[in-house]
PDB file of C-alpha atoms and ligand atoms in Angstrom:
ATOM      1  CA  MET X   1     113.591  94.768 115.568  1.00 55.00           C
ATOM      2  CA  ALA X   2     110.077  93.550 116.073  1.00 62.00           C
ATOM      3  CA  ALA X   3     107.521  96.204 115.405  1.00 75.00           C
ATOM      4  CA  SER X   4     104.136  95.938 117.044  1.00 93.00           C
ATOM      5  CA  LYS X   5     100.980  96.219 114.966  1.00 95.00           C
ATOM      6  CA  GLN X   6     100.354  99.581 116.588  1.00 95.00           C
ATOM      7  CA  THR X   7     103.773 100.853 115.486  1.00 96.00           C
ATOM      8  CA  LEU X   8     103.140  99.604 111.959  1.00 97.00           C
ATOM      9  CA  GLN X   9      99.712 101.220 111.929  1.00 97.00           C
ATOM     10  CA  ALA X  10     101.288 104.511 113.036  1.00 97.00           C
ATOM     11  CA  GLN X  11     103.538 104.299 109.959  1.00 97.00           C
ATOM     12  CA  VAL X  12     100.521 103.657 107.720  1.00 97.00           C
ATOM     13  CA  GLU X  13      98.789 106.687 109.209  1.00 97.00           C
ATOM     14  CA  GLU X  14     101.861 108.826 108.625  1.00 97.00           C
ATOM     15  CA  LEU X  15     101.729 107.901 104.928  1.00 96.00           C
ATOM     16  CA  GLN X  16      97.989 108.530 104.846  1.00 95.00           C
ATOM     17  CA  ALA X  17      98.604 112.008 106.200  1.00 96.00           C
ATOM     18  CA  ALA X  18     101.319 112.670 103.606  1.00 95.00           C
ATOM     19  CA  CYS X  19      99.132 111.304 100.790  1.00 95.00           C
ATOM     20  CA  PRO X  20      95.575 112.333 101.625  1.00 94.00           C
ATOM     21  CA  VAL X  21      94.162 111.778  98.128  1.00 94.00           C
ATOM     22  CA  LEU X  22      95.899 108.722  96.687  1.00 94.00           C
ATOM     23  CA  LEU X  23      97.992 106.319  98.701  1.00 92.00           C
ATOM     24  CA  PRO X  24     100.272 103.636  97.257  1.00 90.00           C
ATOM     25  CA  CYS X  25      98.651 100.226  97.624  1.00 87.00           C
ATOM     26  CA  MET X  26     100.064  98.320 100.618  1.00 90.00           C
ATOM     27  CA  SER X  27      97.794  95.283 100.402  1.00 88.00           C
ATOM     28  CA  PRO X  28      99.510  91.931 101.003  1.00 87.00           C
ATOM     29  CA  THR X  29      99.895  89.416  98.173  1.00 79.00           C
ATOM     30  CA  GLY X  30      96.662  87.650  97.481  1.00 73.00           C
ATOM     31  CA  TYR X  31      94.693  90.721  98.494  1.00 71.00           C
ATOM     32  CA  GLN X  32      96.893  92.946  96.402  1.00 55.00           C
ATOM     33  CA  ASP X  33      94.538  93.451  93.606  1.00 54.00           C
ATOM     34  CA  GLU X  34      90.917  93.589  94.542  1.00 50.00           C
ATOM     35  CA  ASP X  35      90.227  93.519  90.836  1.00 67.00           C
ATOM     36  CA  LEU X  36      86.576  92.589  90.831  1.00 75.00           C
ATOM     37  CA  LEU X  37      86.543  91.604  87.179  1.00 72.00           C
ATOM     38  CA  ARG X  38      89.171  89.001  87.959  1.00 73.00           C
ATOM     39  CA  LEU X  39      87.712  87.856  91.281  1.00 76.00           C
ATOM     40  CA  VAL X  40      84.225  87.424  89.863  1.00 81.00           C
ATOM     41  CA  ALA X  41      85.557  84.684  87.568  1.00 79.00           C
ATOM     42  CA  SER X  42      85.240  82.234  90.471  1.00 82.00           C
ATOM     43  CA  GLU X  43      81.586  83.147  90.929  1.00 85.00           C
ATOM     44  CA  GLY X  44      80.328  81.725  87.642  1.00 87.00           C
ATOM     45  CA  THR X  45      79.354  83.181  84.274  1.00 90.00           C
ATOM     46  CA  ALA X  46      76.017  84.621  85.430  1.00 91.00           C
ATOM     47  CA  ASN X  47      77.753  86.790  88.027  1.00 89.00           C
ATOM     48  CA  GLN X  48      80.487  87.666  85.570  1.00 89.00           C
ATOM     49  CA  LYS X  49      77.878  88.911  83.121  1.00 91.00           C
ATOM     50  CA  ALA X  50      76.016  90.783  85.869  1.00 93.00           C
ATOM     51  CA  LEU X  51      79.189  92.605  86.949  1.00 90.00           C
ATOM     52  CA  GLU X  52      80.094  93.490  83.379  1.00 91.00           C
ATOM     53  CA  ASP X  53      76.599  94.854  82.760  1.00 93.00           C
ATOM     54  CA  LEU X  54      76.665  96.842  85.992  1.00 93.00           C
ATOM     55  CA  LEU X  55      80.062  98.379  85.204  1.00 92.00           C
ATOM     56  CA  THR X  56      79.120  99.056  81.583  1.00 93.00           C
ATOM     57  CA  VAL X  57      76.082 101.064  82.668  1.00 93.00           C
ATOM     58  CA  ALA X  58      78.027 102.846  85.428  1.00 93.00           C
ATOM     59  CA  GLY X  59      80.912 103.513  83.029  1.00 92.00           C
ATOM     60  CA  SER X  60      78.622 105.017  80.407  1.00 92.00           C
ATOM     61  CA  ARG X  61      77.776 107.756  82.920  1.00 90.00           C
ATOM     62  CA  CYS X  62      81.378 108.446  83.684  1.00 91.00           C
ATOM     63  CA  SER X  63      83.780 110.509  81.613  1.00 94.00           C
ATOM     64  CA  SER X  64      86.498 111.399  84.087  1.00 95.00           C
ATOM     65  CA  CYS X  65      88.839 109.761  86.586  1.00 95.00           C
ATOM     66  CA  CYS X  66      87.332 109.339  90.076  1.00 93.00           C
ATOM     67  CA  VAL X  67      90.679 110.316  91.634  1.00 93.00           C
ATOM     68  CA  CYS X  68      92.147 113.138  89.545  1.00 94.00           C
ATOM     69  CA  ALA X  69      89.144 114.124  87.398  1.00 94.00           C
ATOM     70  CA  SER X  70      91.111 113.889  84.115  1.00 94.00           C
ATOM     71  CA  PRO X  71      88.837 113.154  81.177  1.00 95.00           C
ATOM     72  CA  GLY X  72      88.890 109.629  79.757  1.00 94.00           C
ATOM     73  CA  GLN X  73      86.956 106.765  78.233  1.00 92.00           C
ATOM     74  CA  PRO X  74      85.617 104.023  80.493  1.00 92.00           C
ATOM     75  CA  SER X  75      86.355 100.418  79.603  1.00 89.00           C
ATOM     76  CA  VAL X  76      85.311  97.120  81.127  1.00 84.00           C
ATOM     77  CA  ALA X  77      87.350  95.061  78.656  1.00 76.00           C
ATOM     78  CA  ALA X  78      90.453  93.186  79.792  1.00 68.00           C
ATOM     79  CA  VAL X  79      93.555  95.309  80.419  1.00 68.00           C
ATOM     80  CA  ALA X  80      95.424  95.686  77.154  1.00 67.00           C
ATOM     81  CA  GLU X  81      99.175  95.793  76.708  1.00 64.00           C
ATOM     82  CA  ASN X  82      98.998  99.229  75.128  1.00 65.00           C
ATOM     83  CA  ASP X  83      96.291 100.603  77.397  1.00 71.00           C
ATOM     84  CA  GLU X  84      95.854 104.353  77.029  1.00 78.00           C
ATOM     85  CA  ALA X  85      96.480 106.590  80.034  1.00 83.00           C
ATOM     86  CA  THR X  86      93.021 108.007  79.401  1.00 89.00           C
ATOM     87  CA  THR X  87      91.335 104.605  79.669  1.00 90.00           C
ATOM     88  CA  LEU X  88      89.209 104.625  82.817  1.00 92.00           C
ATOM     89  CA  ARG X  89      88.975 101.276  84.546  1.00 89.00           C
ATOM     90  CA  PHE X  90      87.018 100.278  87.607  1.00 90.00           C
ATOM     91  CA  THR X  91      89.532 100.247  90.448  1.00 88.00           C
ATOM     92  CA  THR X  92      89.261  99.766  94.179  1.00 87.00           C
ATOM     93  CA  PHE X  93      91.436 101.508  96.761  1.00 88.00           C
ATOM     94  CA  PRO X  94      91.651  99.314  99.867  1.00 89.00           C
ATOM     95  CA  ARG X  95      92.910 100.816 103.126  1.00 92.00           C
ATOM     96  CA  LEU X  96      95.255  98.694 105.148  1.00 94.00           C
ATOM     97  CA  ASN X  97      94.939  98.642 108.929  1.00 96.00           C
ATOM     98  CA  PHE X  98      97.517  96.702 110.947  1.00 97.00           C
ATOM     99  CA  SER X  99      95.741  97.304 114.259  1.00 96.00           C
ATOM    100  CA  THR X 100      92.569  95.563 113.083  1.00 96.00           C
ATOM    101  CA  MET X 101      94.340  93.370 110.470  1.00 96.00           C
ATOM    102  CA  SER X 102      91.862  94.508 107.860  1.00 94.00           C
ATOM    103  CA  LEU X 103      91.705  95.816 104.325  1.00 91.00           C
ATOM    104  CA  HIS X 104      88.821  98.192 104.079  1.00 91.00           C
ATOM    105  CA  VAL X 105      87.547  98.491 100.508  1.00 89.00           C
ATOM    106  CA  SER X 106      85.605 101.694 101.002  1.00 88.00           C
ATOM    107  CA  LYS X 107      86.471 103.496  97.816  1.00 88.00           C
ATOM    108  CA  GLY X 108      86.223 102.469  94.192  1.00 89.00           C
ATOM    109  CA  GLY X 109      85.451 103.946  90.837  1.00 91.00           C
ATOM    110  CA  PHE X 110      86.682 104.454  87.301  1.00 92.00           C
ATOM    111  CA  ALA X 111      90.316 105.574  87.479  1.00 92.00           C
ATOM    112  CA  CYS X 112      92.699 106.721  84.743  1.00 92.00           C
ATOM    113  CA  GLY X 113      95.912 104.917  83.767  1.00 89.00           C
ATOM    114  CA  GLN X 114      98.151 107.344  85.636  1.00 89.00           C
ATOM    115  CA  CYS X 115      96.241 107.011  88.904  1.00 92.00           C
ATOM    116  CA  ARG X 116      96.185 103.222  88.515  1.00 88.00           C
ATOM    117  CA  ALA X 117      99.917 103.166  87.807  1.00 86.00           C
ATOM    118  CA  VAL X 118     100.862 105.263  90.829  1.00 86.00           C
ATOM    119  CA  SER X 119      98.752 103.254  93.253  1.00 83.00           C
ATOM    120  CA  ASP X 120     100.946 100.204  92.684  1.00 77.00           C
ATOM    121  CA  SER X 121     104.078 100.635  94.831  1.00 73.00           C
ATOM    122  CA  TRP X 122     105.970  97.595  93.590  1.00 69.00           C
ATOM    123  CA  ARG X 123     105.501  98.466  89.930  1.00 70.00           C
ATOM    124  CA  LEU X 124     106.385 102.090  90.449  1.00 72.00           C
ATOM    125  CA  LEU X 125     109.493 101.303  92.497  1.00 71.00           C
ATOM    126  CA  ARG X 126     110.717  98.794  89.960  1.00 67.00           C
ATOM    127  CA  PHE X 127     110.114 101.363  87.276  1.00 66.00           C
ATOM    128  CA  ALA X 128     111.946 104.059  89.258  1.00 64.00           C
ATOM    129  CA  ALA X 129     114.880 101.703  89.758  1.00 60.00           C
ATOM    130  CA  ILE X 130     115.498 101.541  86.024  1.00 55.00           C
ATOM    131  CA  LYS X 131     118.564 103.582  85.474  1.00 51.00           C
ATOM    132  CA  LEU X 132     117.327 106.911  84.267  1.00 55.00           C
ATOM    133  CA  GLY X 133     119.492 108.474  81.673  1.00 57.00           C
ATOM    134  CA  PRO X 134     120.078 109.327  78.041  1.00 61.00           C
ATOM    135  CA  ARG X 135     119.538 105.709  76.979  1.00 69.00           C
ATOM    136  CA  HIS X 136     115.920 105.779  78.103  1.00 72.00           C
ATOM    137  CA  PRO X 137     114.732 109.366  77.707  1.00 75.00           C
ATOM    138  CA  GLU X 138     111.105 108.274  77.203  1.00 77.00           C
ATOM    139  CA  ARG X 139     111.132 106.269  80.442  1.00 78.00           C
ATOM    140  CA  GLU X 140     112.611 109.136  82.384  1.00 81.00           C
ATOM    141  CA  GLU X 141     109.963 111.456  81.021  1.00 84.00           C
ATOM    142  CA  LEU X 142     107.156 109.042  81.914  1.00 84.00           C
ATOM    143  CA  MET X 143     108.632 108.491  85.385  1.00 85.00           C
ATOM    144  CA  ARG X 144     108.783 112.221  86.049  1.00 87.00           C
ATOM    145  CA  ARG X 145     105.258 112.648  84.744  1.00 89.00           C
ATOM    146  CA  LEU X 146     103.916 109.897  87.037  1.00 89.00           C
ATOM    147  CA  CYS X 147     105.785 111.336  90.033  1.00 91.00           C
ATOM    148  CA  SER X 148     104.462 114.833  89.483  1.00 92.00           C
ATOM    149  CA  HIS X 149     100.951 113.416  88.919  1.00 92.00           C
ATOM    150  CA  PHE X 150     101.165 111.640  92.274  1.00 93.00           C
ATOM    151  CA  ALA X 151     102.630 114.645  94.087  1.00 94.00           C
ATOM    152  CA  SER X 152     100.200 117.220  92.738  1.00 93.00           C
ATOM    153  CA  LEU X 153      97.238 114.899  93.398  1.00 93.00           C
ATOM    154  CA  ASN X 154      98.270 114.761  97.029  1.00 94.00           C
ATOM    155  CA  ARG X 155      98.710 118.530  97.081  1.00 87.00           C
ATOM    156  CA  VAL X 156     102.306 118.673  98.209  1.00 87.00           C
ATOM    157  CA  ASP X 157     103.479 122.236  98.554  1.00 88.00           C
ATOM    158  CA  ASP X 158     104.403 124.330  95.520  1.00 88.00           C
ATOM    159  CA  ALA X 159     108.058 124.699  96.549  1.00 88.00           C
ATOM    160  CA  LEU X 160     108.536 120.939  96.261  1.00 88.00           C
ATOM    161  CA  LEU X 161     106.454 120.649  93.094  1.00 88.00           C
ATOM    162  CA  ALA X 162     108.601 123.266  91.370  1.00 91.00           C
ATOM    163  CA  ASP X 163     111.661 121.012  91.377  1.00 92.00           C
ATOM    164  CA  SER X 164     111.263 117.796  89.390  1.00 89.00           C
ATOM    165  CA  ASP X 165     114.219 116.076  91.128  1.00 90.00           C
ATOM    166  CA  ASN X 166     112.745 116.834  94.548  1.00 92.00           C
ATOM    167  CA  VAL X 167     109.398 115.471  93.418  1.00 92.00           C
ATOM    168  CA  VAL X 168     111.006 112.214  92.281  1.00 88.00           C
ATOM    169  CA  ALA X 169     112.922 111.931  95.583  1.00 90.00           C
ATOM    170  CA  TRP X 170     109.757 112.544  97.619  1.00 92.00           C
ATOM    171  CA  VAL X 171     107.775 109.992  95.619  1.00 90.00           C
ATOM    172  CA  GLN X 172     110.536 107.404  95.921  1.00 88.00           C
ATOM    173  CA  GLU X 173     110.622 107.888  99.703  1.00 91.00           C
ATOM    174  CA  VAL X 174     106.851 107.487  99.992  1.00 93.00           C
ATOM    175  CA  PHE X 175     106.826 104.391  97.788  1.00 90.00           C
ATOM    176  CA  SER X 176     109.800 102.764  99.506  1.00 90.00           C
ATOM    177  CA  ARG X 177     108.083 103.142 102.876  1.00 93.00           C
ATOM    178  CA  ALA X 178     104.783 101.870 101.468  1.00 93.00           C
ATOM    179  CA  TYR X 179     106.512  98.909  99.893  1.00 90.00           C
ATOM    180  CA  ALA X 180     108.323  98.062 103.144  1.00 93.00           C
ATOM    181  CA  LEU X 181     104.967  98.004 104.938  1.00 94.00           C
ATOM    182  CA  GLN X 182     103.507  95.867 102.168  1.00 92.00           C
ATOM    183  CA  VAL X 183     106.308  93.315 102.648  1.00 92.00           C
ATOM    184  CA  VAL X 184     105.571  93.188 106.397  1.00 95.00           C
ATOM    185  CA  ALA X 185     101.844  92.832 105.635  1.00 94.00           C
ATOM    186  CA  CYS X 186     102.600  89.858 103.378  1.00 92.00           C
ATOM    187  CA  ASN X 187     104.303  88.073 106.264  1.00 93.00           C
ATOM    188  CA  LEU X 188     101.369  88.468 108.607  1.00 94.00           C
ATOM    189  CA  LYS X 189      98.444  86.075 108.439  1.00 91.00           C
ATOM    190  CA  GLY X 190      94.792  86.651 109.164  1.00 91.00           C
ATOM    191  CA  TRP X 191      93.831  89.647 107.048  1.00 91.00           C
ATOM    192  CA  THR X 192      90.149  90.342 106.594  1.00 90.00           C
ATOM    193  CA  VAL X 193      88.731  92.205 103.608  1.00 88.00           C
ATOM    194  CA  LEU X 194      85.960  94.581 104.630  1.00 90.00           C
ATOM    195  CA  GLY X 195      83.381  96.044 102.249  1.00 87.00           C
ATOM    196  CA  PRO X 196      82.199  99.674 102.255  1.00 88.00           C
ATOM    197  CA  ASP X 197      79.795  98.781 105.103  1.00 88.00           C
ATOM    198  CA  ALA X 198      82.814  97.563 107.138  1.00 90.00           C
ATOM    199  CA  LYS X 199      81.474  93.990 107.120  1.00 89.00           C
ATOM    200  CA  PRO X 200      83.747  91.125 106.004  1.00 89.00           C
ATOM    201  CA  VAL X 201      83.643  90.346 102.284  1.00 85.00           C
ATOM    202  CA  ARG X 202      83.440  86.655 101.415  1.00 78.00           C
ATOM    203  CA  HIS X 203      85.106  86.223  98.083  1.00 71.00           C
ATOM    204  CA  SER X 204      84.198  83.346  95.774  1.00 70.00           C
ATOM    205  CA  CYS X 205      80.750  83.372  97.358  1.00 80.00           C
ATOM    206  CA  PRO X 206      78.409  83.932  94.351  1.00 86.00           C
ATOM    207  CA  GLY X 207      77.145  87.487  94.086  1.00 88.00           C
ATOM    208  CA  THR X 208      79.822  88.978  96.343  1.00 87.00           C
ATOM    209  CA  SER X 209      81.663  90.916  93.636  1.00 87.00           C
ATOM    210  CA  VAL X 210      78.483  92.363  92.170  1.00 90.00           C
ATOM    211  CA  ALA X 211      77.265  93.440  95.609  1.00 90.00           C
ATOM    212  CA  LEU X 212      80.646  95.007  96.400  1.00 89.00           C
ATOM    213  CA  ALA X 213      80.772  96.875  93.074  1.00 90.00           C
ATOM    214  CA  LYS X 214      77.208  98.126  93.625  1.00 91.00           C
ATOM    215  CA  ALA X 215      78.052  99.416  97.091  1.00 90.00           C
ATOM    216  CA  LEU X 216      81.226 101.135  95.849  1.00 90.00           C
ATOM    217  CA  LEU X 217      79.466 102.722  92.876  1.00 88.00           C
ATOM    218  CA  HIS X 218      76.662 103.827  95.152  1.00 84.00           C
ATOM    219  CA  SER X 219      79.015 105.542  97.601  1.00 79.00           C
ATOM    220  CA  SER X 220      80.925 107.205  94.763  1.00 72.00           C
ATOM    221  CA  GLY X 221      77.685 108.452  93.237  1.00 65.00           C
ATOM    222  CA  THR X 222      78.058 106.600  89.934  1.00 61.00           C
ATOM    223  CA  ALA X 223      75.640 103.759  90.580  1.00 58.00           C
ATOM    224  CA  PRO X 224      73.177 103.254  87.717  1.00 56.00           C
ATOM    225  CA  THR X 225      70.330 103.893  90.159  1.00 48.00           C
ATOM    226  CA  GLY X 226      72.079 106.710  91.995  1.00 40.00           C
ATOM    227  CA  LYS X 227      72.471 110.335  91.103  1.00 41.00           C
ATOM    228  CA  LYS X 228      75.151 111.130  88.563  1.00 42.00           C
ATOM    229  CA  ARG X 229      77.993 112.992  90.177  1.00 43.00           C
ATOM    230  CA  CYS X 230      80.681 112.521  87.544  1.00 42.00           C
ATOM    231  CA  VAL X 231      82.204 115.581  85.969  1.00 38.00           C
ATOM    232  CA  THR X 232      81.274 115.742  82.305  1.00 35.00           C
ATOM    233  CA  GLY X 233      83.024 117.778  79.642  1.00 31.00           C
TER     234      GLY X 233
HETATM  235 ZN1   ZN D   1      95.594  97.341  95.271  1.00 85.47          ZN
HETATM  236 ZN1   ZN D   2      93.371 109.868  87.452  1.00 85.47          ZN
END
């Protein structure tokens, strides 16, 4: 079974239609985490400092998740083991396109722990695979909470949302399909990362991460120079 890039792209679009607000990340390894704070490390300390300053200022104007609008506290510090769900971290949401072999980083902003957790298909699937049951009641509860967060974000219909088991089954189907596409993406070479302007991003080129963060913050309305559009209170 050899699927063409067009067939694969049709599958991506089907998932995009099912998950119009937040889609599981399907980026191939190496592009998986467009974590700017990590990528900027190769651009030298001056750029690292510039990105931190930019995000600190942008974060200070933000008090809610850019995806689900839950209130939280922005942080630009390194991800902690016991990170709170309400900690808002700058996150990018790249869109995979098999037809053009590109990852379009057109959306980014400060996202809460739940939204960050459910955008990672591998982590969520592995988590869902843990045998749910009386031995791990706290895991089961967290799993159900993440699944219903993901489903209600994407506005699935009320009939499905009303039944927690159906929600989990729907989420597992979505994430299994996303993960399968991610595996295929990993085996293809020649991906190009595109910035918000749809031009190729050249990582490790000094200044790239700062410019990308600026463009993303600008388009989300949280740029230090832009108009504040974050929900407060
Ligand atoms: Zn990602
Ligand atoms: Zn959120």
